[in-house]
Short mmCIF file of C-alpha atoms in Angstrom, two decimals:
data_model
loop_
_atom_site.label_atom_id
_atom_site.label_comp_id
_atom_site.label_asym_id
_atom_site.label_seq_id
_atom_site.Cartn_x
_atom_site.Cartn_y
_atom_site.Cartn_z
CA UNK O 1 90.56 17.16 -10.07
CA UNK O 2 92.61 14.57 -9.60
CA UNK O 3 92.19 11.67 -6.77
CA UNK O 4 95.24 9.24 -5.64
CA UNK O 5 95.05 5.96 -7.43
CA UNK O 6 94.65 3.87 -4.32
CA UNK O 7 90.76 4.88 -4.51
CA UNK O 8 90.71 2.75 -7.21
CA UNK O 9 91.14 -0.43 -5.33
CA UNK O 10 88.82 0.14 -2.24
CA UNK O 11 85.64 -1.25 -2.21
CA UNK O 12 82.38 -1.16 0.12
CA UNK O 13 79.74 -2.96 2.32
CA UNK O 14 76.74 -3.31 0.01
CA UNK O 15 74.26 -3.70 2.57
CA UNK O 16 74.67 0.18 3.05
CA UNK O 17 74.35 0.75 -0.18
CA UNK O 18 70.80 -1.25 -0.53
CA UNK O 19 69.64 0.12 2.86
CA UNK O 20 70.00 3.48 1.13
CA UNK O 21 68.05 2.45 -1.60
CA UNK O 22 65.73 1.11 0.23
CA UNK O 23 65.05 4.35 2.35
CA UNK O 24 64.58 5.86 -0.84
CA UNK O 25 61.46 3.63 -1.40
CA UNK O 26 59.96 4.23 1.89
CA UNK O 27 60.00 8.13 1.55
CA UNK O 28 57.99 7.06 -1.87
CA UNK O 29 55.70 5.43 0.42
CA UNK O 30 56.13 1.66 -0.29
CA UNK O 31 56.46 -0.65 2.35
CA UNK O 32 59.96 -2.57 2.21
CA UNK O 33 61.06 -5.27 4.93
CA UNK O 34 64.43 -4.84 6.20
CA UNK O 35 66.35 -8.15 5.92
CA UNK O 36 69.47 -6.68 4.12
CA UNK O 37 71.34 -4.68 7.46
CA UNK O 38 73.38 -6.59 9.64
CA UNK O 39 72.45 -5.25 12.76
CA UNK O 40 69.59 -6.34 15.56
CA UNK O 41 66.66 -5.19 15.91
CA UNK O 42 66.63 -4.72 19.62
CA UNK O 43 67.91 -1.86 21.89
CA UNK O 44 70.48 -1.59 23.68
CA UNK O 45 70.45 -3.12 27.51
CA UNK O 46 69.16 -0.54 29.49
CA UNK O 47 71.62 -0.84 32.58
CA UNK O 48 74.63 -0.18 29.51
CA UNK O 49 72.62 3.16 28.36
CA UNK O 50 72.39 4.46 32.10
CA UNK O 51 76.12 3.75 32.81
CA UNK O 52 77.47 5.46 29.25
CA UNK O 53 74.10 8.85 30.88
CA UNK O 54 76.50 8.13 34.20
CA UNK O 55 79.68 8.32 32.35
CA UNK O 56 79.12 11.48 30.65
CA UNK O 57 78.01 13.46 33.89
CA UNK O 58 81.02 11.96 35.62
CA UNK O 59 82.97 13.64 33.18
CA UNK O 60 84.19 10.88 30.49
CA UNK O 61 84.23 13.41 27.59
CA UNK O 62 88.15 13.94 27.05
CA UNK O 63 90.62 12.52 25.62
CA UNK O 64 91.61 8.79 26.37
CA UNK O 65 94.81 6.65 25.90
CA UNK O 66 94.94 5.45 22.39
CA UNK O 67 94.60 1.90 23.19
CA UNK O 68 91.64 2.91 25.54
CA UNK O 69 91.51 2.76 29.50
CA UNK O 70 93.39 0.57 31.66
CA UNK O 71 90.88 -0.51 33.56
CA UNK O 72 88.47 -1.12 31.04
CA UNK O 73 91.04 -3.16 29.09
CA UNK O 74 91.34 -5.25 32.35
CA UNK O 75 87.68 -6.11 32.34
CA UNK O 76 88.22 -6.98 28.49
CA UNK O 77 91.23 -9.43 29.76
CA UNK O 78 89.02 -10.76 32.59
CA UNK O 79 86.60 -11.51 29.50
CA UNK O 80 89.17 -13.02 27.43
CA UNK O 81 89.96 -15.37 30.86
CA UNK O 82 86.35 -16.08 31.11
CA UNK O 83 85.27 -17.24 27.11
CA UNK O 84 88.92 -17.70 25.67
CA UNK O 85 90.41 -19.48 28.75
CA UNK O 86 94.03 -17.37 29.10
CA UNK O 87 95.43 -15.08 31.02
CA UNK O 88 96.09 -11.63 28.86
CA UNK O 89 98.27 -8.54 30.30
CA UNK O 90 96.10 -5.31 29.40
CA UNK O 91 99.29 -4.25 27.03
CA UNK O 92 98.10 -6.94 24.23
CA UNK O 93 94.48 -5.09 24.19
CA UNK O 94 93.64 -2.42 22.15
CA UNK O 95 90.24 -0.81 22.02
CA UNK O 96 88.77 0.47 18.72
CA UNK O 97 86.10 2.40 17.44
CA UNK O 98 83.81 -0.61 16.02
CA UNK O 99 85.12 -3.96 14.52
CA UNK O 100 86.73 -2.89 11.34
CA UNK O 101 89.25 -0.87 12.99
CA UNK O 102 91.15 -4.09 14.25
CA UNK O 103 91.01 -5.34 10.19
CA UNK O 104 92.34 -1.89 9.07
CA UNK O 105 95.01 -1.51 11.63
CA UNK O 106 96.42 -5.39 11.73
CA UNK O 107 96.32 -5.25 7.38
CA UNK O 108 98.35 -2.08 7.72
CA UNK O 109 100.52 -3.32 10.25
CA UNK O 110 101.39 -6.78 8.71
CA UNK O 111 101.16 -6.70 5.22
CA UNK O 112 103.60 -5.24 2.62
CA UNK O 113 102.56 -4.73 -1.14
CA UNK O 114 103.09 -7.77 -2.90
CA UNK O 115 102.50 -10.17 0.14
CA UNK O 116 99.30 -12.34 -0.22
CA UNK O 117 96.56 -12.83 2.18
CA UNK O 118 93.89 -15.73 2.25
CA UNK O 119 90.67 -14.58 3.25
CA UNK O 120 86.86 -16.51 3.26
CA UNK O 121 84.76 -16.17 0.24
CA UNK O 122 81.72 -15.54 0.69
CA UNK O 123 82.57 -13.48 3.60
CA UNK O 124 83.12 -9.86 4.70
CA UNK O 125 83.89 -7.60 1.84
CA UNK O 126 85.40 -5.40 4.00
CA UNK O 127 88.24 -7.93 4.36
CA UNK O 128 89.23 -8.15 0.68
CA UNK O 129 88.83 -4.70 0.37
CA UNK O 130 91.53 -3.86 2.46
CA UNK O 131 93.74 -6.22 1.28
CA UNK O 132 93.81 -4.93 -2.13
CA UNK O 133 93.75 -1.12 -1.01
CA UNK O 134 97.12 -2.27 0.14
CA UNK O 135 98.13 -3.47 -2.93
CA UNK O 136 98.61 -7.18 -1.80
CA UNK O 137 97.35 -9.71 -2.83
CA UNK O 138 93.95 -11.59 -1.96
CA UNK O 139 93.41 -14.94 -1.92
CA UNK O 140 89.98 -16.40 -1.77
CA UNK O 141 89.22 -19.47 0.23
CA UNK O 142 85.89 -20.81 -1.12
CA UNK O 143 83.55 -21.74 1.34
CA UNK O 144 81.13 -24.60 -0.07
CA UNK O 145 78.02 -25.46 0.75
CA UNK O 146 78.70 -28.59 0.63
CA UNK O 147 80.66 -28.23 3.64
CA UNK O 148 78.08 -26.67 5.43
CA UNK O 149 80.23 -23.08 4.68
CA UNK O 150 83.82 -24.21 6.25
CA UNK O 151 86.65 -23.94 4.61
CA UNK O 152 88.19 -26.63 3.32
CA UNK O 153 91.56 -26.91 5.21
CA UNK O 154 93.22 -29.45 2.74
CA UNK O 155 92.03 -26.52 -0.12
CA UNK O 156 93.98 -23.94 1.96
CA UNK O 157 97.19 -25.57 2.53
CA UNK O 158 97.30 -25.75 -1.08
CA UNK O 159 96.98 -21.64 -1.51
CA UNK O 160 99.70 -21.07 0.89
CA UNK O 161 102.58 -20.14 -0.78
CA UNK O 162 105.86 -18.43 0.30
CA UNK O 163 104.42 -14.87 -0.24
CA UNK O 164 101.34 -15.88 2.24
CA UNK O 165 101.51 -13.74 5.16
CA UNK O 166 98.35 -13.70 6.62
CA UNK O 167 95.26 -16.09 7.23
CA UNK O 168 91.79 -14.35 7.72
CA UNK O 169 89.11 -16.68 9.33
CA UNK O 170 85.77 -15.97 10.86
CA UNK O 171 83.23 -18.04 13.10
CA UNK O 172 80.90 -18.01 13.33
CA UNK O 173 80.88 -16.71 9.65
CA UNK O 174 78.86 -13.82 7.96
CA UNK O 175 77.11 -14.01 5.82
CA UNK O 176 76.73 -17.56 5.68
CA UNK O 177 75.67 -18.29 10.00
CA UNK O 178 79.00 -21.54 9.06
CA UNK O 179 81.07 -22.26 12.32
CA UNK O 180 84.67 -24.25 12.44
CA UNK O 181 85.08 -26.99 14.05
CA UNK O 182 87.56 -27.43 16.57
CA UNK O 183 89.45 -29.85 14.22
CA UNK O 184 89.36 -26.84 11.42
CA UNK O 185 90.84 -24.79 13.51
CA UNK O 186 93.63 -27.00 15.27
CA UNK O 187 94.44 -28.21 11.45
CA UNK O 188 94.77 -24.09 10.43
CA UNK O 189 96.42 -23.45 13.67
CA UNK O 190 99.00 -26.22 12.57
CA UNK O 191 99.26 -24.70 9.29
CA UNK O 192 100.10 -20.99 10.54
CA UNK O 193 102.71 -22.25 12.81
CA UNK O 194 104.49 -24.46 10.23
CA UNK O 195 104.43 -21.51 7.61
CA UNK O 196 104.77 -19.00 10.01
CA UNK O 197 101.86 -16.74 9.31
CA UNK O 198 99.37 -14.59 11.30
CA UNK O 199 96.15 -15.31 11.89
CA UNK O 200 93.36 -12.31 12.11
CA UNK O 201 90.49 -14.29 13.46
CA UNK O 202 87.08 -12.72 13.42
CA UNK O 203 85.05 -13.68 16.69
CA UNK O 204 82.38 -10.50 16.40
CA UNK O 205 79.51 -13.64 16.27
CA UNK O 206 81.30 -15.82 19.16
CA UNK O 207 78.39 -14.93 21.73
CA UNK O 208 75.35 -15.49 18.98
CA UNK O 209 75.49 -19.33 18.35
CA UNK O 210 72.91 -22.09 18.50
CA UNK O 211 73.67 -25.83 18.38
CA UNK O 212 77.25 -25.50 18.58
CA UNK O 213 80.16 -24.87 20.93
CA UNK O 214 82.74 -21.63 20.11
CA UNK O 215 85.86 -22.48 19.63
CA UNK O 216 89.23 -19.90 19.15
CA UNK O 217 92.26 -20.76 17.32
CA UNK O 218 93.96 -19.55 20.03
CA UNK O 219 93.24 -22.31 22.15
CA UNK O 220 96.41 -24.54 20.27
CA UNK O 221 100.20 -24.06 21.21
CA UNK O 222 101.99 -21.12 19.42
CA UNK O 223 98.70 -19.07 18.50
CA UNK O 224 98.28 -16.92 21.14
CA UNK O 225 101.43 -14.69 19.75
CA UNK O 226 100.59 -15.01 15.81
CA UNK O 227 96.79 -14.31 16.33
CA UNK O 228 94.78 -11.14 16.17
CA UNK O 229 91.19 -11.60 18.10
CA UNK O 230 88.57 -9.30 16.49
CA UNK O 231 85.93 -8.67 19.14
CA UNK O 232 83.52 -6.21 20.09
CA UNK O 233 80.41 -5.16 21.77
CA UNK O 234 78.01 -4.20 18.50
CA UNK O 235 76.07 -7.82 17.67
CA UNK O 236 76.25 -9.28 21.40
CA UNK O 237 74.99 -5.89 23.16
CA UNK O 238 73.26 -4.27 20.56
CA UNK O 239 75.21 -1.08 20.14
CA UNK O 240 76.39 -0.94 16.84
CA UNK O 241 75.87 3.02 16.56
CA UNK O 242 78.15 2.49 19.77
CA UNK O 243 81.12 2.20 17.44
CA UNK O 244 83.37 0.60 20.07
CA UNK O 245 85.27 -2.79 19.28
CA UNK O 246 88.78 -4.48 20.09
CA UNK O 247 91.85 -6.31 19.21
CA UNK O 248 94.06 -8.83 21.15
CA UNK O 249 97.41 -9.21 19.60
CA UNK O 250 100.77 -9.78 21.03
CA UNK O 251 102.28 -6.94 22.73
CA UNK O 252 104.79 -5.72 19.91
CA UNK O 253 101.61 -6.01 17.45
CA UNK O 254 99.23 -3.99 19.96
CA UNK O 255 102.08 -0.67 20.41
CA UNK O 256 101.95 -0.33 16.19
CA UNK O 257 98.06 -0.46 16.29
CA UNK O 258 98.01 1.69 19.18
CA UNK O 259 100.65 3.90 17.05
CA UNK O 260 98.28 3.39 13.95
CA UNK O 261 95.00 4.55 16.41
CA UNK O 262 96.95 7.61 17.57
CA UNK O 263 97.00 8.75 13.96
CA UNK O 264 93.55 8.06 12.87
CA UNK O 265 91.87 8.39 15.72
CA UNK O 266 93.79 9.60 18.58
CA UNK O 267 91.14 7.58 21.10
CA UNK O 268 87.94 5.80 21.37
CA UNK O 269 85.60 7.87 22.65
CA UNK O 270 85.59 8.17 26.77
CA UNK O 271 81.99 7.13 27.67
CA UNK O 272 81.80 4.41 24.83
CA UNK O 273 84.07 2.30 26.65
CA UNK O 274 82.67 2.88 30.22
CA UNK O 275 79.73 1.62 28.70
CA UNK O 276 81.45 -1.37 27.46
CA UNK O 277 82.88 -2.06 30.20
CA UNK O 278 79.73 -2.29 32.29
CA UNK O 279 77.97 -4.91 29.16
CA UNK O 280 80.56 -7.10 30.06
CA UNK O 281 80.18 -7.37 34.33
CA UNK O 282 76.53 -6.69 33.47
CA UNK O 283 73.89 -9.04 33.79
CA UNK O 284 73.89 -11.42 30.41
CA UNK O 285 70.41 -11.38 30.54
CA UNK O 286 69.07 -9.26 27.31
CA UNK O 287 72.08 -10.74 25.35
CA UNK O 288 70.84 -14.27 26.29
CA UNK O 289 67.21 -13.58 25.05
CA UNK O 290 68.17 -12.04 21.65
CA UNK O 291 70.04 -14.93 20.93
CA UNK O 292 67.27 -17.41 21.87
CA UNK O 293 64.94 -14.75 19.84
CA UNK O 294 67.26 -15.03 16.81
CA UNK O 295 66.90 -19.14 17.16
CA UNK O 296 63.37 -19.32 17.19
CA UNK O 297 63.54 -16.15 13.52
CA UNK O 298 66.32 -18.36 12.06
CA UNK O 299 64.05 -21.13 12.59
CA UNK O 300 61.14 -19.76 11.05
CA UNK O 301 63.35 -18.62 7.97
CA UNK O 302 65.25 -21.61 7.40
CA UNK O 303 61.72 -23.81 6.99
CA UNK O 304 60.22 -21.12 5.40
CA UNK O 305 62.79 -20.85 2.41
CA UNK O 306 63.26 -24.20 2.50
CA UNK O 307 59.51 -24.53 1.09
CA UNK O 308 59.62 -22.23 -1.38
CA UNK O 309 60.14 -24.06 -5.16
CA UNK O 310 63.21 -22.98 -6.40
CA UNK O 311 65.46 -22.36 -2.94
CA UNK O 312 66.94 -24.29 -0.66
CA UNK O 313 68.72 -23.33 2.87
CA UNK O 314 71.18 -24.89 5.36
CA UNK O 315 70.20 -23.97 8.68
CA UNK O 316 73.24 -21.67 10.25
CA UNK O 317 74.68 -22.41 13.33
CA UNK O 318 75.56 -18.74 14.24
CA UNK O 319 75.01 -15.06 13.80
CA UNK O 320 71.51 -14.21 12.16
CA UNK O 321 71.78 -14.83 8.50
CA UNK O 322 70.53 -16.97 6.37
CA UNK O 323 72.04 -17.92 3.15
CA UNK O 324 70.01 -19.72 0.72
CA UNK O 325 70.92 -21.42 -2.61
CA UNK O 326 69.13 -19.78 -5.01
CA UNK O 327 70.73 -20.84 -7.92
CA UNK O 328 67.48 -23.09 -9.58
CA UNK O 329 65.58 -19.90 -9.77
CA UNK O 330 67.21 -19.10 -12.85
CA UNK O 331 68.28 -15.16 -12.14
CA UNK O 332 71.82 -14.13 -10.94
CA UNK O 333 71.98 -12.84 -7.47
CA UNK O 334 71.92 -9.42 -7.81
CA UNK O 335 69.44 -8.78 -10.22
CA UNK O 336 67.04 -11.15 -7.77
CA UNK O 337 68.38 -8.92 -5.11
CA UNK O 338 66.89 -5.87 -7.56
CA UNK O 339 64.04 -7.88 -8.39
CA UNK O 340 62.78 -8.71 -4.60
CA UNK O 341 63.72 -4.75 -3.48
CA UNK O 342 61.55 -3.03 -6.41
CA UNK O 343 59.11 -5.44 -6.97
CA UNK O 344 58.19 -6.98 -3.67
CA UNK O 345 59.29 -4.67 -0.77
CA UNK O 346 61.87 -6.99 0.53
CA UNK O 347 65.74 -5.84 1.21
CA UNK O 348 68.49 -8.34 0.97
CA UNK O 349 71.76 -8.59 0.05
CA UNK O 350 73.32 -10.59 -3.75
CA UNK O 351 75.40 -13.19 -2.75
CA UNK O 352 78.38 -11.81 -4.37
CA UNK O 353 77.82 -8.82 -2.20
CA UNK O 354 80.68 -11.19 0.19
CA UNK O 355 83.12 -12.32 -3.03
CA UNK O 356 82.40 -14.09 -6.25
CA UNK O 357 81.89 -17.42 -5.11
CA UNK O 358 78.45 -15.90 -3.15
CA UNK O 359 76.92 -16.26 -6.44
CA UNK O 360 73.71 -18.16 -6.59
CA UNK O 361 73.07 -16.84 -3.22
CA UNK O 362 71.21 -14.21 -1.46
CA UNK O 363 71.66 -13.02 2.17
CA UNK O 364 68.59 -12.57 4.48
CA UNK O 365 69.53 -10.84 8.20
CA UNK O 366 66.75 -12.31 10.35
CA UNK O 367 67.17 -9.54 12.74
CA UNK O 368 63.98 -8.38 12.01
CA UNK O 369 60.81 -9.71 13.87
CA UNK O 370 59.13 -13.16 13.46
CA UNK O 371 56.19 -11.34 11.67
CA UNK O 372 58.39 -9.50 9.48
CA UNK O 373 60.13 -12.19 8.69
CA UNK O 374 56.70 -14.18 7.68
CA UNK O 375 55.70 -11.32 5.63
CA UNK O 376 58.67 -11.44 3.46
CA UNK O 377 58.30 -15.37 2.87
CA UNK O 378 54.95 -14.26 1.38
CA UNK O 379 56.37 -12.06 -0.79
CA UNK O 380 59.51 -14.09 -2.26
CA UNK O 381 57.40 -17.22 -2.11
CA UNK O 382 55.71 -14.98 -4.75
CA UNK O 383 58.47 -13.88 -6.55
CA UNK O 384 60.34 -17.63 -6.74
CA UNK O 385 56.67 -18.58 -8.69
CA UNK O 386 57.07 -15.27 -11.04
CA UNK O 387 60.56 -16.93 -12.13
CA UNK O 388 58.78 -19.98 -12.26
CA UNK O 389 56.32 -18.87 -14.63
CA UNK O 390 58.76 -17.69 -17.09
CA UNK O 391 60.82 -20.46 -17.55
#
């Protein structure tokens, strides 16, 4: 049998991959601690569970238009008013099935074979996946430590060439918890305008952040019609099984990914985005105490790693992973990614899981409780001193 060459270029998420694994062990009857899965560990609000119950007996089971309901997309535009501060007609919104929807979609839409597209490395695999599966080409923008995981912006004006037609940013950042400054992004924002190129900016993280202020690129002149806003309700609200995200694009943009939805998907499902709708004129309340919850784990992470012989960790700013330098301990990230899941029950994610410049890392998700999270210090702790022992 044969299979269409494409295939060939389309990669995965790796956390899926070790959470599998991982479930493997479990049925053996070891005990592993889940730090590899993005996703948190809480449920979703219950006032957003009884209106999807409500939704369903009211009869939101049929088919939808493809860029979702009107008057849900207005409570989306009343959000954008509220957290991006503009005023967006209900024609630039799309709603989606999840986040990576609005990445397949706006690649498809905007990129030709041959074009080139500069994306953050480490950062979402998902993102150079899709540019290659197009057969474009993908441009890494290496996100350093040393800069506290921001991209450089005098490093990216240098990768923008003529071919460049896209610029993929995202803050706050997975895997790496790195935010942009409001001077990154006014500098980028500069940069897209002068070269003309779109910007698909990534803002699934923009309601979990700690000591820092979110910022959108489309806050500076001539971005609101070159930008695509990747939102959604899965982090925030819990409700990643939800599988209901967004996209606010320009209005010509938002009819071809409506166009590309009606061919995929046809719709997002009915009572999803009822549900939706009600998270957002909901009380904040549950959202509000995850995210001081996820302060108080990434705080007991970061000092934990950070006392371990052997690793060191900046202390992220947003979303709920921790990225430590692991790089003294002498192993290569995925084989101490191996090394920790066999040997020591704990599930994270290799570095290079996000791009090749992730190397020397690992990811930990701290969405996992604070006594969890304590446990697997213990057991890496122990691990970092096996290396040690070797050397």
């Amino acid at each position: 049998m044969k299979y269409a060459e494409r295939l060939n270029r389309l990669g995965t998420e790796t956390a899926f991959v070790v959470l599998a694994r991982a479930k493997e062990l479990e049925k053996q009857g070891k005990k592993i601690i889940h730090l590899e899965i993005g996703e948190p560990d809480f449920d979703t609000p219950k006032y957003i569970r009884e209106a999807a119950v409500k939704a369903l007996w009211d009869g939101y089971t049929h088919y939808n238009p493809a860029a979702g309901y009107p008057e849900v997309r207005e409570v989306i535009a009343a959000e954008m008013k509220r957290t991006r501060g503009f005023e967006v007609p209900i024609e630039e919104i799309v709603i989606v099935p999840g986040g990576k929807p609005v990445m397949f979609y706006a690649i498809f839409a905007l990129v030709d074979e041959g074009d080139e597209v500069i994306y953050p490395n480490p950062g979402f695999p998902i993102y150079e996946s899709l540019i290659n599966f197009v057969n474009a080409k993908a441009v890494p923008i290496y996100l350093r430590e040393e800069n506290d995981f921001r991209l450089d912006v005098s490093e990216l004006e240098k990768l923008v060439t003529p071919k460049t037609k896209l610029i993929i940013i995202n803050s706050p950042q997975n895997p790496t918890g790195g935010i942009l400054t409001r001077e990154d992004l006014e500098r980028i924002a500069r940069l897209a305008v002068e070269n003309d190129l779109w910007v698909l900016s990534d803002e699934i993280y923009s309601r979990i952040i700690y000591e820092a202020t979110f910022e959108s690129i489309t806050q500076f002149k001539g971005l609101r019609e070159r930008t695509i806003i990747l939102d959604g309700f899965s982090k925030t609200y819990a409700m990643t099984g939800w599988r209901i995200g967004y996209g606010v694009m320009n209005k010509t943009l938002a009819s071809h990914v409506s166009r590309l939805a009606t061919n995929c998907t046809s719709c997002t499902a009915s009572f999803t985005q009822i549900a939706a709708a009600a998270a957002l004129k909901g009380p904040q309340n549950d959202s509000e105490q995850m995210v001081a919850e996820f302060k108080k784990r990434r705080d007991v992470i970061v000092d934990g790693l950070n006392k371990i012989p052997g690793i060191s960790c900046r202390r992220p700013l947003g979303a709920f992973y921790a990225f430590p330098n692991i790089k003294k301990l002498g192993w290569n990230a995925k084989k101490l990614q191996e090394h920790l899941l066999d040997n020591y029950g704990v599930a994270a994610l290799a570095g290079t899981a996000f791009g090749s410049f992730g190397e020397g890392y690992l990811r930990f998700s701290y969405a996992n409780s604070i006594e969890n999270i304590k446990g697997a210090l213990v057991q890496i702790e122990k691990a970092a001193k096996e290396l040690e022992s070797k050397r």
